[in-house]
Coordinates of C-alpha atoms and ligand atoms in Angstrom, one line a residue:
M1 CA 87.6 115.3 85.3
C2 CA 91.1 114.4 84.2
G3 CA 93.0 111.2 84.8
I4 CA 96.3 111.1 86.7
I5 CA 98.9 108.3 86.8
G6 CA 102.4 108.1 88.2
Y7 CA 105.1 105.4 88.6
T8 CA 108.4 105.2 90.4
G9 CA 110.2 101.9 90.8
Q10 CA 112.5 99.5 88.9
K11 CA 110.4 98.9 85.8
R12 CA 110.2 101.0 82.7
A13 CA 107.6 103.7 83.6
L14 CA 106.2 104.4 80.1
P15 CA 104.3 101.2 79.4
I16 CA 102.7 101.4 82.9
L17 CA 101.8 105.1 82.4
L18 CA 100.3 104.5 78.9
E19 CA 98.3 101.5 80.1
G20 CA 97.1 103.5 83.1
L21 CA 96.0 106.4 80.8
R22 CA 94.1 104.1 78.6
R23 CA 92.2 102.9 81.7
L24 CA 91.6 106.4 82.8
E25 CA 90.5 107.7 79.4
Y26 CA 86.8 107.6 80.4
R27 CA 87.6 110.5 82.8
G28 CA 88.6 112.9 80.0
Y29 CA 90.0 112.3 76.6
D30 CA 90.7 115.5 74.7
S31 CA 94.5 115.6 75.2
A32 CA 97.2 113.6 77.0
G33 CA 100.9 113.6 77.9
V34 CA 103.7 112.1 80.0
A35 CA 106.8 113.4 81.7
L36 CA 109.7 111.0 82.3
V37 CA 112.7 111.7 84.5
D38 CA 116.3 110.3 84.5
R39 CA 119.8 111.6 84.8
N40 CA 119.4 113.3 81.4
G41 CA 116.6 115.4 82.8
L42 CA 112.9 115.8 82.1
S43 CA 111.4 114.4 78.9
V44 CA 107.9 115.6 78.2
T45 CA 105.6 114.4 75.4
K46 CA 102.1 115.7 75.0
A47 CA 99.4 116.2 72.3
A48 CA 95.8 117.0 71.7
G49 CA 93.6 114.0 71.0
R50 CA 93.2 110.5 72.4
I51 CA 95.9 108.4 74.0
F52 CA 96.7 106.6 70.7
V53 CA 97.8 110.0 69.3
L54 CA 100.4 110.3 72.1
E55 CA 101.4 106.6 71.6
Q56 CA 102.2 107.4 67.9
L57 CA 104.3 110.4 68.9
I58 CA 106.4 108.9 71.7
D59 CA 109.3 106.5 71.5
T60 CA 107.7 103.7 73.4
Q61 CA 111.1 102.2 74.3
L62 CA 112.2 105.1 76.6
P63 CA 114.0 103.5 79.6
Q64 CA 113.1 105.9 82.4
T65 CA 111.7 104.2 85.6
H66 CA 110.1 107.3 87.0
G67 CA 107.3 109.4 85.5
I68 CA 103.8 110.9 85.5
G69 CA 101.0 110.8 82.9
H70 CA 97.7 112.7 82.3
T71 CA 94.6 112.5 80.2
R72 CA 92.6 115.7 80.1
W73 CA 89.0 117.1 80.1
A74 CA 89.6 120.7 79.3
T75 CA 88.1 123.4 81.5
H76 CA 90.6 126.3 81.1
G77 CA 92.2 126.6 77.7
A78 CA 91.1 124.7 74.6
P79 CA 92.3 121.1 74.1
T80 CA 95.5 121.9 72.2
D81 CA 99.1 120.5 72.3
V82 CA 100.3 123.5 74.3
N83 CA 97.5 123.3 76.8
A84 CA 97.8 119.6 77.3
H85 CA 99.5 118.3 80.5
P86 CA 102.2 117.9 81.9
H87 CA 103.0 121.6 82.2
V88 CA 106.7 122.5 82.8
D89 CA 108.0 125.6 84.5
A90 CA 109.8 128.4 82.6
T91 CA 113.2 127.0 83.7
D92 CA 112.4 123.4 82.6
R93 CA 113.2 121.9 86.0
I94 CA 109.7 120.8 87.2
A95 CA 106.7 119.1 85.5
L96 CA 103.2 118.9 86.9
I97 CA 99.9 117.3 86.1
H98 CA 96.6 118.4 87.6
N99 CA 92.9 117.4 87.9
G100 CA 90.7 120.2 89.1
I101 CA 90.5 124.0 88.8
I102 CA 92.9 126.7 90.2
E103 CA 90.3 129.4 90.9
N104 CA 92.7 132.3 91.7
N105 CA 94.8 131.5 88.6
R106 CA 94.4 135.0 87.1
A107 CA 95.8 136.8 90.2
L108 CA 98.7 134.4 90.5
R109 CA 99.5 134.6 86.8
T110 CA 99.6 138.4 87.1
Y111 CA 101.9 138.2 90.1
L112 CA 104.3 135.7 88.4
E113 CA 104.4 137.7 85.1
Q114 CA 105.4 140.7 87.2
Q115 CA 108.3 138.5 88.4
G116 CA 109.3 138.2 84.7
I117 CA 107.9 134.6 84.3
E118 CA 106.7 133.9 80.8
F119 CA 103.8 131.6 80.3
R120 CA 103.4 129.0 77.4
S121 CA 99.8 128.1 77.8
E122 CA 96.3 129.5 78.6
T123 CA 95.7 127.0 81.3
D124 CA 95.0 127.6 85.0
T125 CA 97.3 124.6 85.8
E126 CA 100.5 126.2 84.4
V127 CA 100.2 128.9 87.0
L128 CA 100.8 126.2 89.7
V129 CA 104.0 124.8 88.2
Q130 CA 105.4 128.3 87.7
L131 CA 104.5 129.1 91.3
I132 CA 106.2 125.9 92.6
A133 CA 109.3 126.7 90.6
H134 CA 109.2 130.2 92.1
F135 CA 109.6 128.7 95.5
Y136 CA 111.9 125.8 94.5
D137 CA 115.4 125.6 96.1
G138 CA 116.1 121.9 95.7
D139 CA 113.3 120.5 97.9
L140 CA 110.3 119.7 95.7
E141 CA 108.0 118.7 98.6
A142 CA 108.7 122.0 100.4
A143 CA 108.1 124.1 97.2
V144 CA 104.8 122.3 96.5
R145 CA 103.6 122.8 100.0
R146 CA 104.6 126.5 99.9
A147 CA 102.8 127.1 96.6
L148 CA 99.7 125.3 97.6
H149 CA 99.3 127.7 100.5
D150 CA 98.7 130.5 97.9
V151 CA 96.2 128.5 95.8
T152 CA 92.4 128.4 96.0
G153 CA 90.3 125.8 94.1
T154 CA 90.4 122.1 93.7
Y155 CA 93.3 119.9 92.8
G156 CA 94.7 116.4 92.5
I157 CA 98.3 116.9 91.4
A158 CA 101.5 115.0 90.7
V159 CA 104.8 116.8 90.4
V160 CA 108.3 115.7 89.4
A161 CA 111.6 117.5 89.3
R162 CA 114.6 117.1 87.0
D163 CA 117.0 117.0 89.9
E164 CA 115.1 114.7 92.3
L165 CA 115.2 111.2 90.7
G166 CA 112.6 108.8 91.8
V167 CA 110.5 111.4 93.7
I168 CA 106.9 112.1 92.9
I169 CA 105.0 114.7 95.1
A170 CA 101.2 114.4 95.1
A171 CA 98.6 116.5 96.8
R172 CA 94.8 116.4 96.9
K173 CA 92.0 118.9 97.6
G174 CA 88.7 118.0 96.0
S175 CA 89.9 115.6 93.4
P176 CA 90.5 111.9 94.1
L177 CA 94.1 110.4 94.4
I178 CA 95.3 107.1 95.5
V179 CA 98.8 105.6 96.0
G180 CA 99.4 102.0 94.9
V181 CA 101.8 100.1 97.1
G182 CA 104.1 97.5 95.4
K183 CA 107.4 95.8 96.1
G184 CA 110.2 98.4 95.4
E185 CA 107.7 100.5 93.6
H186 CA 104.9 103.0 94.2
L187 CA 102.1 104.1 91.8
L188 CA 99.7 107.0 91.9
A189 CA 96.3 107.3 90.2
S190 CA 93.0 109.1 90.2
D191 CA 91.2 105.7 90.2
P192 CA 92.1 102.2 91.4
A193 CA 91.2 100.8 87.9
A194 CA 94.3 102.4 86.4
I195 CA 96.8 100.5 88.6
L196 CA 94.9 97.2 89.3
A197 CA 97.2 95.4 86.9
H198 CA 100.2 96.2 89.3
T199 CA 98.7 96.1 92.8
T200 CA 95.5 95.9 94.8
Q201 CA 97.1 97.5 97.8
V202 CA 96.2 101.1 98.0
V203 CA 96.3 104.2 100.2
Y204 CA 93.6 106.8 99.8
L205 CA 94.6 110.5 100.2
D206 CA 92.2 112.7 102.0
D207 CA 91.6 116.4 101.2
G208 CA 94.4 118.6 102.4
E209 CA 97.0 115.8 102.3
M210 CA 100.3 115.4 100.4
A211 CA 102.3 112.3 99.6
R212 CA 106.0 112.0 98.8
I213 CA 106.6 108.7 97.0
T214 CA 109.8 107.1 95.9
P215 CA 110.4 103.4 94.9
D216 CA 110.8 102.4 98.5
E217 CA 109.0 105.1 100.5
L218 CA 105.5 106.6 100.9
R219 CA 105.3 109.6 103.3
L220 CA 101.9 111.2 103.9
T221 CA 101.6 114.6 105.5
T222 CA 99.0 117.4 105.8
L223 CA 99.5 120.6 103.9
D224 CA 100.9 121.9 107.2
A225 CA 103.6 119.2 107.2
V226 CA 101.9 117.2 110.0
P227 CA 102.7 113.4 109.4
V228 CA 99.6 111.3 108.6
A229 CA 99.3 107.6 109.4
R230 CA 97.0 105.7 107.1
G231 CA 96.6 102.0 106.5
V232 CA 96.8 100.2 103.2
E233 CA 93.4 99.0 101.9
E234 CA 92.6 96.1 99.5
V235 CA 90.7 97.0 96.2
E236 CA 88.0 94.4 95.7
W237 CA 87.7 94.7 92.0
S238 CA 89.5 92.2 89.6
L239 CA 91.3 93.1 86.4
E240 CA 88.8 90.9 84.5
Q241 CA 86.0 93.2 85.7
I242 CA 87.6 96.2 84.0
E243 CA 88.2 94.5 80.6
L244 CA 85.7 94.4 77.7
S245 CA 85.4 90.6 77.9
G246 CA 84.4 90.3 74.2
Y247 CA 81.8 93.1 74.2
D248 CA 82.1 95.9 71.7
H249 CA 81.7 98.5 74.4
F250 CA 81.8 98.8 78.2
M251 CA 78.3 100.2 78.1
L252 CA 76.9 97.1 76.4
K253 CA 78.9 94.8 78.8
E254 CA 77.6 96.7 81.8
I255 CA 74.0 96.5 80.5
F256 CA 74.3 92.7 80.2
E257 CA 76.1 92.5 83.6
Q258 CA 73.0 93.9 85.4
P259 CA 71.5 90.5 86.4
E260 CA 74.7 89.4 88.2
A261 CA 75.4 93.0 89.4
I262 CA 72.0 93.2 91.1
E263 CA 72.4 89.7 92.5
T264 CA 75.7 90.8 94.1
C265 CA 74.0 94.0 95.3
L266 CA 71.2 92.0 97.0
R267 CA 73.5 89.2 98.3
G268 CA 73.5 88.9 102.1
R269 CA 71.1 91.8 102.4
I270 CA 67.6 90.4 101.8
D271 CA 66.4 87.5 104.0
L272 CA 63.5 85.7 102.3
T273 CA 62.8 83.5 105.3
E274 CA 62.4 86.4 107.7
G275 CA 61.1 88.9 105.1
A276 CA 63.8 91.3 106.3
V277 CA 66.5 93.5 104.8
R278 CA 69.9 93.6 106.5
L279 CA 72.1 96.6 105.8
G280 CA 75.3 96.6 107.9
G281 CA 76.1 100.1 106.9
L282 CA 73.0 101.5 108.6
V283 CA 73.0 99.5 111.9
D284 CA 74.7 102.4 113.9
C285 CA 72.2 105.0 112.7
T286 CA 68.9 102.9 112.5
R287 CA 67.4 104.6 115.6
E288 CA 68.1 108.1 114.2
L289 CA 66.8 107.0 110.8
T290 CA 63.6 105.7 112.1
R291 CA 63.1 109.0 114.0
A292 CA 63.8 111.1 111.0
K293 CA 61.2 113.8 110.1
R294 CA 62.4 114.4 106.6
I295 CA 64.6 112.8 104.0
I296 CA 66.5 114.8 101.3
L297 CA 68.1 112.8 98.4
T298 CA 70.8 114.7 96.5
A299 CA 72.6 113.8 93.4
C300 CA 73.4 114.7 89.8
G301 CA 72.5 113.2 86.4
T302 CA 71.5 109.6 86.3
A303 CA 72.0 109.3 90.1
W304 CA 69.4 112.1 90.5
H305 CA 67.0 110.0 88.4
A306 CA 67.6 107.0 90.7
A307 CA 67.1 109.3 93.7
L308 CA 63.8 110.4 92.3
V309 CA 62.7 106.7 92.3
G310 CA 64.0 106.7 95.9
E311 CA 61.7 109.6 96.8
Y312 CA 58.6 107.6 95.6
L313 CA 59.8 104.5 97.5
F314 CA 60.4 106.4 100.8
E315 CA 57.1 108.2 100.7
E316 CA 55.2 104.9 99.9
L317 CA 57.0 102.4 102.1
V318 CA 58.3 104.6 105.0
R319 CA 55.6 107.3 104.8
I320 CA 58.2 110.1 105.4
P321 CA 58.3 113.4 103.6
T322 CA 61.1 113.1 101.0
E323 CA 62.5 115.5 98.5
T324 CA 65.0 115.0 95.6
E325 CA 67.5 117.8 95.1
Y326 CA 69.9 118.6 92.3
A327 CA 73.2 118.8 94.2
S328 CA 74.3 121.8 92.2
E329 CA 71.2 123.7 93.3
F330 CA 71.0 122.4 96.9
R331 CA 74.5 123.4 97.7
Y332 CA 73.9 127.1 97.1
R333 CA 70.2 127.4 98.1
N334 CA 70.8 127.9 101.9
P335 CA 68.8 124.7 102.4
I336 CA 66.5 124.4 105.5
I337 CA 68.0 121.5 107.5
D338 CA 66.8 120.9 111.0
D339 CA 66.9 118.2 113.6
G340 CA 65.6 115.0 112.2
T341 CA 66.7 115.8 108.6
V342 CA 68.5 113.0 106.8
V343 CA 70.4 113.8 103.7
I344 CA 71.3 110.9 101.3
A345 CA 74.0 111.5 98.7
V346 CA 73.6 109.2 95.7
S347 CA 76.7 108.8 93.4
Q348 CA 78.2 106.1 91.3
S349 CA 81.8 107.5 91.4
G350 CA 81.5 109.1 94.9
E351 CA 83.6 112.0 93.5
T352 CA 81.1 114.3 91.8
A353 CA 82.0 117.8 93.0
D354 CA 78.5 119.2 93.3
T355 CA 77.3 116.1 95.2
L356 CA 80.3 116.3 97.6
A357 CA 79.6 120.0 98.2
A358 CA 75.9 119.3 98.9
L359 CA 77.0 116.6 101.4
A360 CA 79.4 119.0 103.1
E361 CA 76.6 121.6 103.3
A362 CA 74.2 119.0 104.9
K363 CA 76.9 117.9 107.4
Q364 CA 77.8 121.5 108.3
R365 CA 74.1 122.1 109.0
G366 CA 73.8 119.1 111.3
A367 CA 71.9 116.6 109.1
L368 CA 72.6 112.8 109.4
T369 CA 74.2 112.0 106.1
L370 CA 74.2 108.7 104.2
G371 CA 76.1 107.8 101.1
V372 CA 74.7 105.4 98.4
V373 CA 77.8 104.9 96.4
N374 CA 79.5 102.4 94.0
V375 CA 83.2 103.2 94.4
V376 CA 84.6 101.9 97.7
G377 CA 87.0 104.3 99.2
S378 CA 85.6 107.3 97.3
T379 CA 85.1 110.7 98.9
V380 CA 81.3 110.5 99.3
A381 CA 81.8 107.1 101.0
R382 CA 84.4 108.5 103.4
E383 CA 82.7 111.9 104.1
S384 CA 79.2 110.6 104.8
D385 CA 78.3 109.4 108.3
E386 CA 76.9 106.0 107.2
G387 CA 76.1 104.4 103.9
V388 CA 75.4 101.5 101.6
F389 CA 77.6 100.4 98.7
L390 CA 76.0 99.2 95.4
H391 CA 78.5 96.4 94.9
V392 CA 77.7 96.3 91.2
G393 CA 81.5 96.3 90.2
P394 CA 83.4 98.9 88.3
E395 CA 81.3 101.0 85.8
I396 CA 83.6 102.3 83.0
G397 CA 81.2 103.3 80.3
V398 CA 80.5 107.1 80.7
A399 CA 76.8 106.4 80.3
S400 CA 75.7 105.0 83.6
T401 CA 73.6 101.8 83.4
K402 CA 74.1 99.1 86.0
A403 CA 74.9 101.8 88.6
F404 CA 71.4 103.2 88.0
T405 CA 69.7 99.9 88.6
G406 CA 72.1 99.4 91.5
Q407 CA 71.1 102.7 93.1
V408 CA 67.4 101.9 92.7
A409 CA 67.9 98.5 94.2
V410 CA 69.8 99.9 97.2
L411 CA 67.2 102.7 97.8
A412 CA 64.5 100.0 97.6
M413 CA 66.3 98.0 100.3
I414 CA 66.8 101.1 102.5
A415 CA 63.1 102.0 102.1
C416 CA 62.0 98.5 103.0
Y417 CA 64.5 98.4 105.9
L418 CA 63.0 101.6 107.4
G419 CA 59.4 100.7 106.3
R420 CA 59.6 97.5 108.4
R421 CA 60.5 99.7 111.4
K422 CA 57.6 102.0 110.8
H423 CA 54.3 101.1 109.0
M424 CA 55.1 98.2 106.7
S425 CA 53.5 94.9 107.8
P426 CA 55.6 91.7 107.7
T427 CA 53.5 90.4 104.8
A428 CA 54.0 93.5 102.8
A429 CA 57.7 93.4 103.5
M430 CA 57.9 89.7 102.4
Q431 CA 56.0 90.5 99.2
F432 CA 58.4 93.4 98.5
I433 CA 61.5 91.3 99.2
S434 CA 60.3 88.3 97.2
A435 CA 59.6 90.6 94.2
L436 CA 63.1 92.1 94.6
A437 CA 64.7 88.7 94.8
Q438 CA 63.2 87.8 91.4
I439 CA 64.6 90.9 89.6
P440 CA 67.9 89.4 88.5
D441 CA 66.3 86.4 86.8
Q442 CA 63.6 88.7 85.2
M443 CA 66.5 90.9 83.9
R444 CA 68.1 87.8 82.5
R445 CA 64.9 86.8 80.8
F446 CA 64.4 90.2 79.2
L447 CA 68.1 90.4 78.0
K448 CA 67.9 87.0 76.4
N449 CA 65.3 88.4 73.8
A450 CA 66.3 92.1 73.6
E451 CA 67.1 92.2 69.9
Q452 CA 63.9 94.2 69.2
T453 CA 65.5 97.3 70.7
E454 CA 68.1 97.3 67.9
G455 CA 65.4 97.3 65.3
I456 CA 63.6 100.2 66.9
A457 CA 66.9 102.1 67.1
E458 CA 67.6 101.3 63.4
Q459 CA 64.2 102.7 62.5
Y460 CA 64.3 106.0 64.4
C461 CA 68.0 106.8 64.9
N462 CA 67.9 109.5 62.3
R463 CA 65.0 111.4 64.0
E464 CA 66.6 114.4 65.8
N465 CA 63.8 114.7 68.5
W466 CA 62.4 112.1 70.8
L467 CA 60.0 112.2 73.7
Y468 CA 59.9 109.8 76.7
L469 CA 56.8 109.6 78.8
G470 CA 56.1 107.8 82.1
R471 CA 53.9 108.0 85.2
G472 CA 54.6 107.3 88.9
Y473 CA 57.7 105.2 89.4
N474 CA 58.3 105.2 85.7
Y475 CA 58.4 109.0 85.3
P476 CA 62.1 109.0 86.5
V477 CA 62.7 106.2 84.1
A478 CA 61.4 108.4 81.2
L479 CA 63.9 111.0 82.3
E480 CA 66.7 108.5 82.5
G481 CA 65.8 107.0 79.0
A482 CA 66.0 110.5 77.5
L483 CA 69.3 111.2 79.2
K484 CA 70.8 108.0 77.9
L485 CA 69.8 108.9 74.3
K486 CA 71.1 112.5 74.6
E487 CA 74.5 111.7 76.1
I488 CA 75.6 109.0 73.8
S489 CA 73.8 109.5 70.4
Y490 CA 73.5 113.3 70.6
I491 CA 69.8 113.2 69.7
H492 CA 67.7 115.8 71.5
A493 CA 65.3 114.0 73.8
E494 CA 63.0 115.0 76.6
G495 CA 61.5 112.9 79.4
L496 CA 58.2 114.0 81.0
P497 CA 55.5 113.0 83.4
A498 CA 53.0 111.8 80.7
A499 CA 50.2 114.0 82.0
E500 CA 52.4 117.1 81.5
M501 CA 52.1 116.7 77.7
K502 CA 48.8 118.5 77.4
H503 CA 50.4 121.5 79.2
G504 CA 52.7 122.3 76.3
P505 CA 55.1 119.6 75.0
I506 CA 52.4 117.9 72.9
A507 CA 52.9 120.8 70.5
L508 CA 56.3 119.2 69.7
I509 CA 54.7 116.1 68.1
T510 CA 55.1 115.8 64.4
K511 CA 54.4 112.9 62.0
G512 CA 56.5 109.9 62.9
M513 CA 58.1 111.5 65.9
P514 CA 59.4 108.6 68.1
V515 CA 57.6 108.8 71.5
V516 CA 58.7 106.2 74.1
V517 CA 55.9 105.5 76.6
I518 CA 56.5 103.3 79.6
A519 CA 53.1 101.7 79.9
T520 CA 53.5 98.8 82.3
A521 CA 50.7 97.4 84.5
G522 CA 49.8 99.6 87.4
V523 CA 47.3 102.0 89.0
Q524 CA 47.8 104.5 86.3
Y525 CA 47.6 102.0 83.3
D526 CA 44.4 103.5 81.9
K527 CA 45.7 107.0 82.2
I528 CA 48.8 106.1 80.3
L529 CA 46.7 104.5 77.5
N530 CA 45.0 107.9 77.2
N531 CA 48.3 109.6 76.9
I532 CA 49.3 107.2 74.1
E533 CA 46.0 108.1 72.3
E534 CA 46.9 111.8 72.6
V535 CA 50.3 111.1 70.9
R536 CA 48.9 108.9 68.2
T537 CA 46.2 111.4 67.2
R538 CA 49.0 113.9 66.5
G539 CA 50.9 111.4 64.4
G540 CA 53.6 110.4 66.9
S541 CA 55.1 106.9 66.6
V542 CA 54.6 105.1 69.9
I543 CA 57.3 102.8 71.2
A544 CA 55.6 101.2 74.3
I545 CA 57.4 99.5 77.1
A546 CA 54.7 97.1 78.4
T547 CA 54.2 94.2 80.8
E548 CA 54.4 90.7 79.4
G549 CA 51.0 89.4 78.4
D550 CA 49.4 92.8 77.7
K551 CA 47.7 92.3 74.4
E552 CA 45.5 95.4 74.6
I553 CA 48.4 97.7 74.0
Q554 CA 49.5 96.0 70.7
S555 CA 46.8 97.9 68.7
M556 CA 47.8 101.2 70.2
A557 CA 51.6 101.3 69.5
E558 CA 53.9 101.0 66.5
H559 CA 56.3 98.9 68.7
V560 CA 55.7 97.1 72.0
V561 CA 58.7 96.0 74.0
Y562 CA 57.6 93.6 76.8
V563 CA 59.3 93.4 80.2
P564 CA 58.5 90.8 82.9
D565 CA 55.8 91.8 85.4
T566 CA 56.8 93.0 88.9
I567 CA 55.4 95.3 91.5
E568 CA 55.2 99.0 90.6
P569 CA 57.9 100.3 93.0
L570 CA 60.4 97.9 91.4
Q571 CA 59.4 98.4 87.7
P572 CA 62.3 100.9 87.1
L573 CA 64.7 98.0 87.5
L574 CA 63.2 96.4 84.4
T575 CA 61.7 99.2 82.4
S576 CA 65.1 101.1 82.3
I577 CA 66.9 98.3 80.5
P578 CA 65.1 98.5 77.1
L579 CA 65.7 102.3 77.2
Q580 CA 69.4 101.7 77.8
L581 CA 69.6 99.3 74.8
I582 CA 67.6 101.6 72.5
A583 CA 70.0 104.5 73.3
Y584 CA 73.0 102.2 72.9
H585 CA 72.0 100.9 69.5
A586 CA 71.0 104.4 68.2
A587 CA 74.4 105.7 69.2
V588 CA 76.2 102.8 67.5
K589 CA 74.1 103.2 64.3
R590 CA 75.0 106.9 64.3
G591 CA 78.7 106.1 64.5
C592 CA 79.1 107.7 68.0
N593 CA 81.8 106.8 70.4
V594 CA 79.5 105.0 72.9
D595 CA 82.0 104.7 75.8
K596 CA 83.5 108.1 75.4
P597 CA 80.8 110.5 74.2
R598 CA 81.9 114.0 73.2
N599 CA 82.1 116.7 75.9
L600 CA 81.4 114.2 78.7
A601 CA 83.5 112.4 81.4
K602 CA 82.7 109.6 83.8
S603 CA 83.1 111.5 87.0
V604 CA 82.5 115.3 87.2
T605 CA 85.1 116.3 89.8
V606 CA 84.9 120.0 89.0
E607 CA 82.0 122.4 89.6
Ligands
LIG1 C1 75.2 109.4 83.4 O1 75.1 108.5 82.4 C2 76.2 110.4 83.4 N1 77.5 109.8 83.3 C3 76.1 111.4 84.5 O2 74.9 112.0 84.4 C4 76.3 110.9 85.9 O3 75.2 110.2 86.3 C5 76.5 112.1 86.9 O4 77.6 112.8 86.4 C6 76.6 111.7 88.3 O5 77.7 110.9 88.5 P1 77.9 110.1 89.9 O6 76.8 109.1 90.0 O7 79.3 109.4 89.7 O8 77.9 111.1 91.0

């Protein structure tokens, strides 16, 4: 979950590397470093801490036009100056940066130490640069290729050598890497956002591929030196989309972007005249999908919560048995996948290691695999048989917001698309699609008067335990609300199906404990009012998310946040937003780093 950047061309490399690292910081931010190369040799500067620590350390006028940079999320070796990347071999000829885990690092380290090589750090990564140097005889590409044959694990790497000016060798297995193509220059990055300021022309590396880049040449080969021909693709995101645009945090910007993001997500896909959904990405597998006997949704974190809403949607609209699986469990559970099983991998980044492995497991067992993904060109998108993109634009805040509602909107469209081909009547489909079409404006209306969420956060942000309760489609929203609060404000919170309270968690309730209850109109409205009563009689403070116009609930809750009315299956698209804002304001009031919460990273590319 680190960020990698590289530049070779005519311009000074350092400003480009530092800017790229700032844009990659959401991937990992506990230490950073750069290696620059010119006739005077290798110049490496690295330090524990955020990018600004590195910027204070380094001479920002350094002239080199060739270099690599890294921002780290530590897995092996604490975030210290010595363990920061780049790592340099014992003879100071080669520097390397790495995203991933070298699993057989201990065995390789023992072998290299027996060769008399002294190690400087505790990291798994240093083993790789020492191994490359061990095989190096003036051809960096060959030495990297040779070393990688002895390595097990995952990697996205970039390597430079003191004696090979202008050359960067890159390789990928399990961690994303793209090459940016410019005039007389090439860039390298873990993510398009890091190089968008310089080019929108990119080449995506696949697993098992290497790249040799110089200012004027890009050569792709497999690990076995077989040449690879790959076209240049255009990145659809604009630079403006990855800027803060006046907001204090990317998370707040992305919360307020949801109306437009969902509008873009729905555009050209819902037909209000025909009452139909059109999903180009599913056309080639529609027959197989409609014959499916079982659907498995697999994901991690917030994407798993969206997948759980998807389970409810598929069972109600398509009437097909559907399960939601944590990818990290599914991949090792010897899952039963037979003919007619469809596996849908849901992921914002499209690079989450557990989700990728679950997808590979499903493919290997013969399932039809779909990807519901935000990042175009990402590995889940390229590895799944078919799929649907969210088109909600880049999501930079580590806490996922617009990708959650984007994932729910896409799963809702897929469910209606298949439902229409199975049991859903044209009228029911038209009602569903009309309600979906109103969501962006309903989001806008709610966001116009959302200040109340700040007051609620102010009142309870010093309480260390919160509960979130929901029923039906809003049970996954309760889970999501709790996750948002946990990951950015570090308050312990638990989301539950409201009826589960009586089976234990109700014992947690103390006087004034904040309990968020999603109590919007629906078949279980009376039941949820009973759950509110249970909380109140134990002294809990109820923060109710209710449907506009519901007067009855006012007398039952300390706070009532109203959201516009919509059909139950689509309520998660509206009820999740006040929970995003409450978590956001609580984190700000507690002085937390909202966009870069501790111990987290935007895309979890290691197991
Ligand atoms: C959510 O706010 C978190 N960033 C995290 O739980 C995230 O949803 C999870 O890591 C899955 O990421 P993905 O959607 O990119 O696969």
